[in-house]
PDB file of C-alpha atoms in Angstrom:
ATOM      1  CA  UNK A  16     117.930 184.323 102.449  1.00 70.00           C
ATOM      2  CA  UNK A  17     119.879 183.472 105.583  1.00 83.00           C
ATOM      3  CA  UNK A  18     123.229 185.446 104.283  1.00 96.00           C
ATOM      4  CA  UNK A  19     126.588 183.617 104.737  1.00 98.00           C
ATOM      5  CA  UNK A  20     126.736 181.392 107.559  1.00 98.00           C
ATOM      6  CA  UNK A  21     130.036 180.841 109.425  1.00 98.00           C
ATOM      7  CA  UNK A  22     130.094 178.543 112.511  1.00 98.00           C
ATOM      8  CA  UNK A  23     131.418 178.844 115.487  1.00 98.00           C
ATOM      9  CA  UNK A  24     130.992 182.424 115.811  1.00 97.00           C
ATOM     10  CA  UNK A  25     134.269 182.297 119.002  1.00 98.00           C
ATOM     11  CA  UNK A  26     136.765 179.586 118.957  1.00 98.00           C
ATOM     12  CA  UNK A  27     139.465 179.778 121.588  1.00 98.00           C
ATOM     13  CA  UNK A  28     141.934 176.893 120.820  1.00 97.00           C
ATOM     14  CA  UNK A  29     145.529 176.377 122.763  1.00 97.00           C
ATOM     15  CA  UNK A  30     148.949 177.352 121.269  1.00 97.00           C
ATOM     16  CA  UNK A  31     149.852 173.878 118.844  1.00 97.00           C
ATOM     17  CA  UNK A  32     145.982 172.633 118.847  1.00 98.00           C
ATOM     18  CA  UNK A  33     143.883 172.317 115.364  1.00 98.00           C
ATOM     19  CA  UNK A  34     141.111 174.815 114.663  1.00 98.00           C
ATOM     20  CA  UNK A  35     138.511 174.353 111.763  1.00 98.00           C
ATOM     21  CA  UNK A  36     136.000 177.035 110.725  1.00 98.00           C
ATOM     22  CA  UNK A  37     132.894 176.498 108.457  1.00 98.00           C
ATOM     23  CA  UNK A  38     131.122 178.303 105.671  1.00 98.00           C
ATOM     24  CA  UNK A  39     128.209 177.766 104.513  1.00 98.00           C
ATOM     25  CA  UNK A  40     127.891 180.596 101.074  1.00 98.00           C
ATOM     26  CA  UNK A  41     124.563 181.674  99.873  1.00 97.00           C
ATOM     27  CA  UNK A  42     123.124 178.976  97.626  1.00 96.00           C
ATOM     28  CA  UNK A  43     123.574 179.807  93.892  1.00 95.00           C
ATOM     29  CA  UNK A  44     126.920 181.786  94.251  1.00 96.00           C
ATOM     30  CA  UNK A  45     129.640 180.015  92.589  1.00 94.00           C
ATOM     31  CA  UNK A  46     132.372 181.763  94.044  1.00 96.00           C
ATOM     32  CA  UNK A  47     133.551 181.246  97.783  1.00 97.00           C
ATOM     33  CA  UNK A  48     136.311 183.578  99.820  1.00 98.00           C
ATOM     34  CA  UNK A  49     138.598 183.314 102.676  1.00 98.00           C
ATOM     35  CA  UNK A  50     140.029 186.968 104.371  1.00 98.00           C
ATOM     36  CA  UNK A  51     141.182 187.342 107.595  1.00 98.00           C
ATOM     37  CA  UNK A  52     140.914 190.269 109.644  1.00 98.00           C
ATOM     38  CA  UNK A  53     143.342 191.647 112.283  1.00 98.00           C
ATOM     39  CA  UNK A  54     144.094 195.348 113.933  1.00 95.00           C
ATOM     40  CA  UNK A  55     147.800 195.438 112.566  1.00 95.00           C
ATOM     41  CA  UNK A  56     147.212 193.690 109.064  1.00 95.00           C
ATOM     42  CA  UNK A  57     143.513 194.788 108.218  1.00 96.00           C
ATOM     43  CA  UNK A  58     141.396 192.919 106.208  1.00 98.00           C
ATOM     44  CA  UNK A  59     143.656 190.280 104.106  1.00 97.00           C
ATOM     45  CA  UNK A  60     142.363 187.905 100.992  1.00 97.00           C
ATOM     46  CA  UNK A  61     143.586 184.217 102.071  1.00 98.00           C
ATOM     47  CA  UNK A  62     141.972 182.111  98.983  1.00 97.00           C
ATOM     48  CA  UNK A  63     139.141 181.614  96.625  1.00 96.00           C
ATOM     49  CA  UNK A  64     137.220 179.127  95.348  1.00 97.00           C
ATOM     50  CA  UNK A  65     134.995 179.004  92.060  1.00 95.00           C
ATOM     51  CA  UNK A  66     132.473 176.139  91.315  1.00 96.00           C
ATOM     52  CA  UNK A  67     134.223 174.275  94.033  1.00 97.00           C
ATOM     53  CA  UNK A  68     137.976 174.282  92.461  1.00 96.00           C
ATOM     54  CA  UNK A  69     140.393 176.053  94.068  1.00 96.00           C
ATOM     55  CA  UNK A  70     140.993 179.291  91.992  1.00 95.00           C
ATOM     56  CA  UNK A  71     143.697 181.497  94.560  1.00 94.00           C
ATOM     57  CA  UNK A  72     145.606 180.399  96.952  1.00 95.00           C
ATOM     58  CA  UNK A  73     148.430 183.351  96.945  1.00 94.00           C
ATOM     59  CA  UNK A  74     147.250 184.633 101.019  1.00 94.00           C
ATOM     60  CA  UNK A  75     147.322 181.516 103.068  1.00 96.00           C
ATOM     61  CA  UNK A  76     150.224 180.825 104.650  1.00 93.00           C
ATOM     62  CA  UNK A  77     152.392 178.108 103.074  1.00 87.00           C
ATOM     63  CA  UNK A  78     152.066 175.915 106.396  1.00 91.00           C
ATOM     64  CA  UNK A  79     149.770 175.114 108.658  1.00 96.00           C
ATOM     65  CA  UNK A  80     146.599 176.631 106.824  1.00 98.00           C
ATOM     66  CA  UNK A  81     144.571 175.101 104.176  1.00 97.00           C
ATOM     67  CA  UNK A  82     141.249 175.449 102.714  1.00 98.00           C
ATOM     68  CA  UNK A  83     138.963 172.768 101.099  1.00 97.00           C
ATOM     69  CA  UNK A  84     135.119 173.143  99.633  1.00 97.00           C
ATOM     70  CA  UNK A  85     134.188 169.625  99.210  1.00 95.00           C
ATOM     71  CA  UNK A  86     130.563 170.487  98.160  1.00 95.00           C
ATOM     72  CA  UNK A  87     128.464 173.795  96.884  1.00 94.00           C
ATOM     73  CA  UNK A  88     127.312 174.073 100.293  1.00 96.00           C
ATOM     74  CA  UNK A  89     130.025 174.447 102.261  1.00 96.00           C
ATOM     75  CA  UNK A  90     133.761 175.266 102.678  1.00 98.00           C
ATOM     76  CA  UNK A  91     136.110 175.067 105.415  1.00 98.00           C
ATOM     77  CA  UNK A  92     139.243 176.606 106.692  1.00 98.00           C
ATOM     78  CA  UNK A  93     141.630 174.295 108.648  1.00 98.00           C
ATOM     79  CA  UNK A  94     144.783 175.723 110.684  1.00 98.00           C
ATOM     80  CA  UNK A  95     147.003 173.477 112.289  1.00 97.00           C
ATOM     81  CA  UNK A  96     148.977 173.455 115.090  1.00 97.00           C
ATOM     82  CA  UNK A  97     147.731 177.012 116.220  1.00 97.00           C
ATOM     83  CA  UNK A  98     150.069 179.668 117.070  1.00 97.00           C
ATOM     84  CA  UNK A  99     149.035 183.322 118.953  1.00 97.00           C
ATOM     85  CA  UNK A 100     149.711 185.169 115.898  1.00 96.00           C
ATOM     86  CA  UNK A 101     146.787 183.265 113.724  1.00 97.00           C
ATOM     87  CA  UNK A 102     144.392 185.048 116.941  1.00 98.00           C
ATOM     88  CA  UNK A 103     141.556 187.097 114.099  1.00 98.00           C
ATOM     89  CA  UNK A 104     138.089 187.537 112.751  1.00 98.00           C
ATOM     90  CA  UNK A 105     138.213 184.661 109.979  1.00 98.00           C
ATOM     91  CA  UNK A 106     135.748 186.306 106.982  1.00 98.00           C
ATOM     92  CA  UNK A 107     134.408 184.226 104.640  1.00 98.00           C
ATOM     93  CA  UNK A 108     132.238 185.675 101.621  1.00 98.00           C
ATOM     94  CA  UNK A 109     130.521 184.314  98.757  1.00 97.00           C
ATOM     95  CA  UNK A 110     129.404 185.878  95.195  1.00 96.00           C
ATOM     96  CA  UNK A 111     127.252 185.252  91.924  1.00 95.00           C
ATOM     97  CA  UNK A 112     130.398 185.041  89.548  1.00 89.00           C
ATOM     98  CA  UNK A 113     133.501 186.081  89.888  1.00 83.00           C
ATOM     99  CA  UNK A 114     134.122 189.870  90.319  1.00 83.00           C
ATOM    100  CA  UNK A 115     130.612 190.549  91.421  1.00 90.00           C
ATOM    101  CA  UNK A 116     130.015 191.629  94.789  1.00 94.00           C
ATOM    102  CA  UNK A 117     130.712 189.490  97.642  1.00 97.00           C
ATOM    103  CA  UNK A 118     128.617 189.150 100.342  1.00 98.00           C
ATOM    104  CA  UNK A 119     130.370 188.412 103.642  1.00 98.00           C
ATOM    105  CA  UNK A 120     129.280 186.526 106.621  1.00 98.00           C
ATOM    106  CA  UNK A 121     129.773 188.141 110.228  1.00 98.00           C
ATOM    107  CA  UNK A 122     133.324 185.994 111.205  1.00 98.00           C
ATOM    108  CA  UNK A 123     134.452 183.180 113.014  1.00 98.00           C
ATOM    109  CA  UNK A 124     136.673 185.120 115.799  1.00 98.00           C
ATOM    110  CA  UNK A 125     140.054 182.676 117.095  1.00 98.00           C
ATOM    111  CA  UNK A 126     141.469 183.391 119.681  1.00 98.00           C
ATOM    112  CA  UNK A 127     145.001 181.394 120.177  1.00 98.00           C
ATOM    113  CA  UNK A 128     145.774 181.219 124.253  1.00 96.00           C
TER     114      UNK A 128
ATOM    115  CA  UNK B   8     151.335 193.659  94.211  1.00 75.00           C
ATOM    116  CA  UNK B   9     148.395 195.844  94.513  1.00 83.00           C
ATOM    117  CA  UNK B  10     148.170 198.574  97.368  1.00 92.00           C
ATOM    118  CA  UNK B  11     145.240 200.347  98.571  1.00 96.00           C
ATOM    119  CA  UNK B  12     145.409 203.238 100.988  1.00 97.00           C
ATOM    120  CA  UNK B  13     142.518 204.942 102.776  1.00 98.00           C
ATOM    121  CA  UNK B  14     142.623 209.031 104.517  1.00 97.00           C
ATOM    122  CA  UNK B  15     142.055 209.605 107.254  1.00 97.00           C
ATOM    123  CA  UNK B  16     142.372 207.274 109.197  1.00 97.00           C
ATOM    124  CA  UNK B  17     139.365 208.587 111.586  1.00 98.00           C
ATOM    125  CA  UNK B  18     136.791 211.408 110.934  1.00 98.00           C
ATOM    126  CA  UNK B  19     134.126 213.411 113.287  1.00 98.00           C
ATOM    127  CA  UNK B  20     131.500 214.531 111.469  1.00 98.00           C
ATOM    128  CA  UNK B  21     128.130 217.207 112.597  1.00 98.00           C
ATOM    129  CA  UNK B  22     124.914 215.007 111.941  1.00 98.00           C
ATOM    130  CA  UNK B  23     123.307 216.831 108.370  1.00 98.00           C
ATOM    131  CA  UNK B  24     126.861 217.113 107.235  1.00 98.00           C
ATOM    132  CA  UNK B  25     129.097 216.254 104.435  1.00 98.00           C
ATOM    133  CA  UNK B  26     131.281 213.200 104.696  1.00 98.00           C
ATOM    134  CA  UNK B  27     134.348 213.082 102.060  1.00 98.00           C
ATOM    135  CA  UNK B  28     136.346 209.484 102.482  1.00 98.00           C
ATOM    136  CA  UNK B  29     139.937 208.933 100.213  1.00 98.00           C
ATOM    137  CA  UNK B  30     141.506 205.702  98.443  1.00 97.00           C
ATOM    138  CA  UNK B  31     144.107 205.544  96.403  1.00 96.00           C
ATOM    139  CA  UNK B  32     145.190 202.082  94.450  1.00 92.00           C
ATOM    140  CA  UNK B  33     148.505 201.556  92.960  1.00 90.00           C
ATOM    141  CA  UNK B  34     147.257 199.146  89.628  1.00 82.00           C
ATOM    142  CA  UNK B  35     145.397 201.974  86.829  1.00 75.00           C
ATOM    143  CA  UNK B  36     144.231 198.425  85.405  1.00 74.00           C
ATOM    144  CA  UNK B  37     142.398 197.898  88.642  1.00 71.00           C
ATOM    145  CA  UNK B  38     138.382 196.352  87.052  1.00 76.00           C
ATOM    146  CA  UNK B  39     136.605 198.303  89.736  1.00 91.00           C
ATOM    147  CA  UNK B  40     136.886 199.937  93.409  1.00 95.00           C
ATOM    148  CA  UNK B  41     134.658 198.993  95.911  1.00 96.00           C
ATOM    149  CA  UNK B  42     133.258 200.440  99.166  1.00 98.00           C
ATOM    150  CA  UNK B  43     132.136 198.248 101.795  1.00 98.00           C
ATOM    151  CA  UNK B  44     131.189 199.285 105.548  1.00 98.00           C
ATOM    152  CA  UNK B  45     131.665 197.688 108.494  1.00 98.00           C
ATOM    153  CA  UNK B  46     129.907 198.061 111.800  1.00 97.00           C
ATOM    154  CA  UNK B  47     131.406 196.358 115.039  1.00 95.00           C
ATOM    155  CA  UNK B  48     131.450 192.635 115.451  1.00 94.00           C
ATOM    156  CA  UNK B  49     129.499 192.664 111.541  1.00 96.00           C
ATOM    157  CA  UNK B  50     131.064 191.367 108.093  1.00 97.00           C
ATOM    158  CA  UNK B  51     130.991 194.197 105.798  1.00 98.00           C
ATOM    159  CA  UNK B  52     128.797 195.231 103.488  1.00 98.00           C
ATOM    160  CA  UNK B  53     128.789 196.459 100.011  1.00 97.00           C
ATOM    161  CA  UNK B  54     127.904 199.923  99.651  1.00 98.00           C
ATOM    162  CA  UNK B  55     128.658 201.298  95.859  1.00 97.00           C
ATOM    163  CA  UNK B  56     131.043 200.140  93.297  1.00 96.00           C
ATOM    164  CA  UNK B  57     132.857 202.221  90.154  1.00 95.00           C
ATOM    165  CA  UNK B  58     134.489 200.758  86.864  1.00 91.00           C
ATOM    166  CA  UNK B  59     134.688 203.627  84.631  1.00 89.00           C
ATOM    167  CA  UNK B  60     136.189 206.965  85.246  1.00 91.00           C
ATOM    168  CA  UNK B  61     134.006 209.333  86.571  1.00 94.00           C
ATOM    169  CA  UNK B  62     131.398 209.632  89.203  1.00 96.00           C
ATOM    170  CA  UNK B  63     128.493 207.570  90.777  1.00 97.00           C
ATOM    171  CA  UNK B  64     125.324 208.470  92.799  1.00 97.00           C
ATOM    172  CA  UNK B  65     123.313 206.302  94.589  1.00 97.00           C
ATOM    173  CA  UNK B  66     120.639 207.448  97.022  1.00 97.00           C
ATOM    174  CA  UNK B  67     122.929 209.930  99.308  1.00 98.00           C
ATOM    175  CA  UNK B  68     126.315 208.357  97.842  1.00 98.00           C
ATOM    176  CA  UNK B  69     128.807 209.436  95.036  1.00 98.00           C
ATOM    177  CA  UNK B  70     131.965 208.105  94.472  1.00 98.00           C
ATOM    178  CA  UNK B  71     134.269 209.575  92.009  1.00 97.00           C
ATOM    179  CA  UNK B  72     136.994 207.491  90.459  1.00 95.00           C
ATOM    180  CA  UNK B  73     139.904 209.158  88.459  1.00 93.00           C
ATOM    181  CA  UNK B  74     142.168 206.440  87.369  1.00 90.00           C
ATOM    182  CA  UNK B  75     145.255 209.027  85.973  1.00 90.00           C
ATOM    183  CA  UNK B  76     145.482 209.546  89.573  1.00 92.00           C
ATOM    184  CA  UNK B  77     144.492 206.504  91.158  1.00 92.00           C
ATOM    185  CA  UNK B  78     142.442 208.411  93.146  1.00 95.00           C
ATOM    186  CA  UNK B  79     138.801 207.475  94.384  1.00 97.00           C
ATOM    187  CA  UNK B  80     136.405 209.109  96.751  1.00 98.00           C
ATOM    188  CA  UNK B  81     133.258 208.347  98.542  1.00 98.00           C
ATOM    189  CA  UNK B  82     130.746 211.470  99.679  1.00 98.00           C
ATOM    190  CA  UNK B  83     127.850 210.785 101.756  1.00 98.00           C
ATOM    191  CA  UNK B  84     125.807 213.814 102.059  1.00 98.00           C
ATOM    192  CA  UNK B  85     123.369 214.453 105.091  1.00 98.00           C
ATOM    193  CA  UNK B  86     125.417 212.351 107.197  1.00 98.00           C
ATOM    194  CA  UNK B  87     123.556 209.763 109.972  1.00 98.00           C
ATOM    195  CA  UNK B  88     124.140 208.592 113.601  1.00 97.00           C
ATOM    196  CA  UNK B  89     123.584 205.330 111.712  1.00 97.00           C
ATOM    197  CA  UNK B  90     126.446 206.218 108.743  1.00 98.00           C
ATOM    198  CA  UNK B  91     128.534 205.772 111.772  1.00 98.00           C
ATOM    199  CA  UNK B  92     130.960 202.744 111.065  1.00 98.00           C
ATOM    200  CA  UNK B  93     134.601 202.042 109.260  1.00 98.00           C
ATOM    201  CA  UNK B  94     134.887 202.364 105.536  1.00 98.00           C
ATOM    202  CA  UNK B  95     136.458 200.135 103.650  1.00 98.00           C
ATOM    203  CA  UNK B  96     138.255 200.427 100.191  1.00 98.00           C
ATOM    204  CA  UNK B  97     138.834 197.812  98.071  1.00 96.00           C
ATOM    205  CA  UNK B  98     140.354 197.194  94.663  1.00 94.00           C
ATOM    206  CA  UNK B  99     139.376 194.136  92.360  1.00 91.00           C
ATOM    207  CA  UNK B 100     142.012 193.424  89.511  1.00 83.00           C
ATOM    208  CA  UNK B 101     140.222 192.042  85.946  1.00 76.00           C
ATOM    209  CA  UNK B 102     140.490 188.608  85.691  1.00 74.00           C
ATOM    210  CA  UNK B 103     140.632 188.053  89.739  1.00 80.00           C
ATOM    211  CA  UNK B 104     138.076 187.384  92.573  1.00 87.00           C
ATOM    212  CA  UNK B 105     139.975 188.563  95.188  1.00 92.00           C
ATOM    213  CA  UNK B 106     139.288 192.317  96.855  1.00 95.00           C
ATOM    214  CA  UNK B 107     142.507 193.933  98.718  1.00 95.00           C
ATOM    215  CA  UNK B 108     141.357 196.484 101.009  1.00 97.00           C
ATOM    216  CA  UNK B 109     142.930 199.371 102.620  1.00 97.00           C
ATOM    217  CA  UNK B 110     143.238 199.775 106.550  1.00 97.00           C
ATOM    218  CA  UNK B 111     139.570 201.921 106.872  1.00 98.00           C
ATOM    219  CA  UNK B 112     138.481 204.748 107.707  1.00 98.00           C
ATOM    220  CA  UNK B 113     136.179 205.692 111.022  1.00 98.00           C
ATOM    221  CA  UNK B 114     133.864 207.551 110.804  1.00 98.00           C
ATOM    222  CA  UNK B 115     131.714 208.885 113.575  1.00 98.00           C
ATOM    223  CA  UNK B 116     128.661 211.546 113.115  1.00 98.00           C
ATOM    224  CA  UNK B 117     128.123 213.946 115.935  1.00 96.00           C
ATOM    225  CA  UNK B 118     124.414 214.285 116.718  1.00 93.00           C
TER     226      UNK B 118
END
């Protein structure tokens, strides 16, 4: 059991440019989470998905972020137009059902120049 | 909105020793607290969970949870080099996926 997979593990992107992280959630789980992790704000929830439908949405920022899990095998996390501020470790973590535990992958870190 | 704080914020602690973390939520109807711990440059990772009031033990862990209070704690006794790492609390609400988590707390053991 590989764990949650997140690729890249570093992404520096320029202020306005488009960044796109992957998940890849342990096979079986049906539930699939997006947090984001900074020094100032901790560790925020962003959304959740559950057999592939989005479930939560109530943490991403209205613009520029959105989330999509096309298949059971992966889910991604797009931000447009990047800005310094979205610069964090991007967390993504997957679970059985909902409200068991969630296991988390080790972070996709952006850096916004 | 649901609020999780953690105390202290940092903690030293002699190797063999004690280690006493804090939480407190602000929902009483929160399903169950977490604790997850996170080394550098790692996701974290779940350590012990609580639902119902009262304490848990696993292995050199007990949490106690007292929900009048909104109060939980985490012990670790005979505290590691390797226990070294920031805590994380977080609360999960029935009927939602989603963890909030309070800002950590560091803790460091003093061979």
């Amino acid at each position: 059991n590989a764990g949650v997979i997140q690729t890249p593990r570093h992404k520096v992107t320029g202020k306005g440019q488009e960044a796109t992280l992957w998940c890849e959630p342990i096979s079986g789980h049906s539930a699939v989470f997006w947090y984001r992790q900074t020094i100032v704000q901790g560790l925020e929830f962003l959304t959740y998905f559950r057999n592939q439908a989005p479930i939560d949405d109530s943490g991403m920022p209205k613009e520029r972020f959105s989330a999509q899990m096309p298949n059971q095998s992966h889910s991604t996390l797009k931000i447009q137009s990047t800005q310094p501020q979205d610069s964090a470790v991007y967390l993504c973590a997957s679970s059985f059902r909902d409200m068991y535990e969630q296991y988390f992958g080790p972070g996709t870190r952006l850096t916004v120049l | 909105q649901e609020k999780v704080q953690q105390s202290p914020e940092s903690l030293i602690v002699p190797e063999g020793a004690m280690s006493s973390l804090n939480c407190t939520f602000s929902n009483s109807a929160s399903q169950s607290i977490w604790w997850y711990q996170q080394h550098p440059g790692k996701g974290p990772e779940a350590l012990i969970s609580i639902f119902s009031n009262g304490n848990k033990k696993e292995g050199r862990l007990t949490v106690y949870l007292n929900r009048a209070s909104l109060h939980v704690s985490l012990h670790i006794r005979d505290s590691q080099p390797s226990d070294s790492a920031v805590y994380l609390c977080a609360a999960m609400n029935y009927n939602q996926g989603k963890l909030i988590f309070g800002q950590g707390t560091k803790l460091s053991i003093k061979p």
